[in-house]
Tab-separated table of C-alpha atoms in Angstrom:
chain	number	residue	atom	x	y	z
A	1	MET	CA	0.000	0.000	0.000
A	2	ASP	CA	1.227	3.471	-0.834
A	3	PRO	CA	2.185	5.190	2.469
A	4	ARG	CA	0.312	8.317	1.352
A	5	ALA	CA	-2.920	6.303	1.349
A	6	ARG	CA	-2.515	5.345	4.984
A	7	GLN	CA	-1.642	8.928	5.919
A	8	LEU	CA	-4.724	10.289	4.157
A	9	ILE	CA	-6.966	7.705	5.828
A	10	PHE	CA	-5.670	8.659	9.282
A	11	LEU	CA	-5.985	12.356	8.450
A	12	VAL	CA	-9.640	12.012	7.399
A	13	LYS	CA	-10.456	9.848	10.422
A	14	SER	CA	-8.876	12.324	12.840
A	15	TRP	CA	-10.548	15.257	11.053
A	16	ALA	CA	-13.950	13.565	11.361
A	17	LYS	CA	-13.363	12.685	15.011
A	18	ALA	CA	-12.261	16.233	15.913
A	19	ARG	CA	-15.462	17.611	14.381
A	20	LYS	CA	-17.628	14.846	15.876
A	21	LEU	CA	-18.614	13.617	12.411
A	22	ASN	CA	-17.975	9.920	13.027
A	23	ASP	CA	-20.941	9.087	15.238
A	24	ALA	CA	-23.085	6.652	13.233
A	25	PRO	CA	-25.774	6.114	15.912
A	26	ASN	CA	-26.525	9.850	15.781
A	27	GLY	CA	-26.878	10.022	11.998
A	28	ASN	CA	-23.282	10.713	10.937
A	29	LEU	CA	-21.004	8.446	8.939
A	30	SER	CA	-19.056	5.801	10.807
A	31	SER	CA	-15.275	5.758	10.890
A	32	TYR	CA	-15.417	2.755	8.545
A	33	ALA	CA	-17.541	4.742	6.048
A	34	HIS	CA	-14.958	7.521	6.026
A	35	VAL	CA	-12.232	4.956	5.270
A	36	ILE	CA	-14.292	3.472	2.416
A	37	LEU	CA	-14.803	6.940	0.912
A	38	VAL	CA	-11.052	7.642	1.026
A	39	VAL	CA	-10.269	4.247	-0.520
A	40	PHE	CA	-12.795	4.905	-3.309
A	41	PHE	CA	-11.179	8.287	-3.963
A	42	LEU	CA	-7.700	6.753	-4.088
A	43	ILE	CA	-8.833	4.037	-6.516
A	44	THR	CA	-10.656	6.393	-8.873
A	45	ARG	CA	-8.535	9.556	-8.656
A	46	LYS	CA	-7.277	11.387	-11.724
A	47	ASP	CA	-4.241	13.609	-12.131
A	48	THR	CA	-4.402	17.273	-13.156
A	49	SER	CA	-4.527	16.382	-16.861
A	50	GLY	CA	-7.559	14.131	-16.361
A	51	GLN	CA	-5.636	10.868	-16.776
A	52	GLU	CA	-6.328	8.073	-14.320
A	53	ALA	CA	-3.680	7.997	-11.600
A	54	PRO	CA	-4.902	5.654	-8.855
A	55	LEU	CA	-2.892	5.443	-5.665
A	56	LEU	CA	-4.480	2.088	-4.822
A	57	PRO	CA	-5.321	-0.804	-7.151
A	58	ASN	CA	-8.925	-1.839	-7.665
A	59	LEU	CA	-8.878	-5.289	-6.062
A	60	GLN	CA	-12.409	-6.113	-7.215
A	61	ALA	CA	-11.475	-5.509	-10.844
A	62	PRO	CA	-7.718	-6.088	-11.110
A	63	HIS	CA	-7.912	-6.216	-14.910
A	64	LEU	CA	-8.681	-2.485	-14.847
A	65	ALA	CA	-5.353	-1.794	-13.156
A	66	MET	CA	-3.332	-3.764	-15.725
A	67	GLY	CA	-1.373	-2.021	-18.429
A	68	GLU	CA	-2.210	-2.569	-22.089
A	69	ASP	CA	0.748	-4.937	-22.590
A	70	GLU	CA	-0.428	-7.149	-19.748
A	71	LYS	CA	-3.994	-7.149	-21.124
A	72	ARG	CA	-2.745	-8.201	-24.570
A	73	ARG	CA	-0.597	-10.953	-23.081
A	74	ARG	CA	-3.519	-12.361	-21.081
A	75	ARG	CA	-5.857	-12.241	-24.108
A	76	ALA	CA	-3.252	-14.109	-26.142
A	77	GLU	CA	-2.935	-16.738	-23.414
A	78	ARG	CA	-6.720	-17.215	-23.298
A	79	PHE	CA	-6.938	-17.405	-27.069
A	80	GLY	CA	-4.141	-19.998	-27.117
A	81	ALA	CA	-5.941	-22.086	-24.508
A	82	ILE	CA	-9.216	-21.921	-26.466
A	83	ALA	CA	-7.510	-22.752	-29.774
A	84	ALA	CA	-5.806	-25.796	-28.201
A	85	GLU	CA	-9.155	-27.330	-27.174
């Protein structure tokens, strides 16, 4: 994990706690919800030019985090396996 991700998560959690915004029973988001929002941001973030620049990989869709060369290689492997059948 990128160390900046952990730092941002702790920063948001401490910010929410200092402002009493992490009290789920009273209608606010839980500490866990704040973490999930930060993780979502770090997975989907873009750089200043609008290009995707995630700090964390998308573990539910790892194929989205692969480079084009890796995608081509995997497609070729699948095609080879299908052709051999």
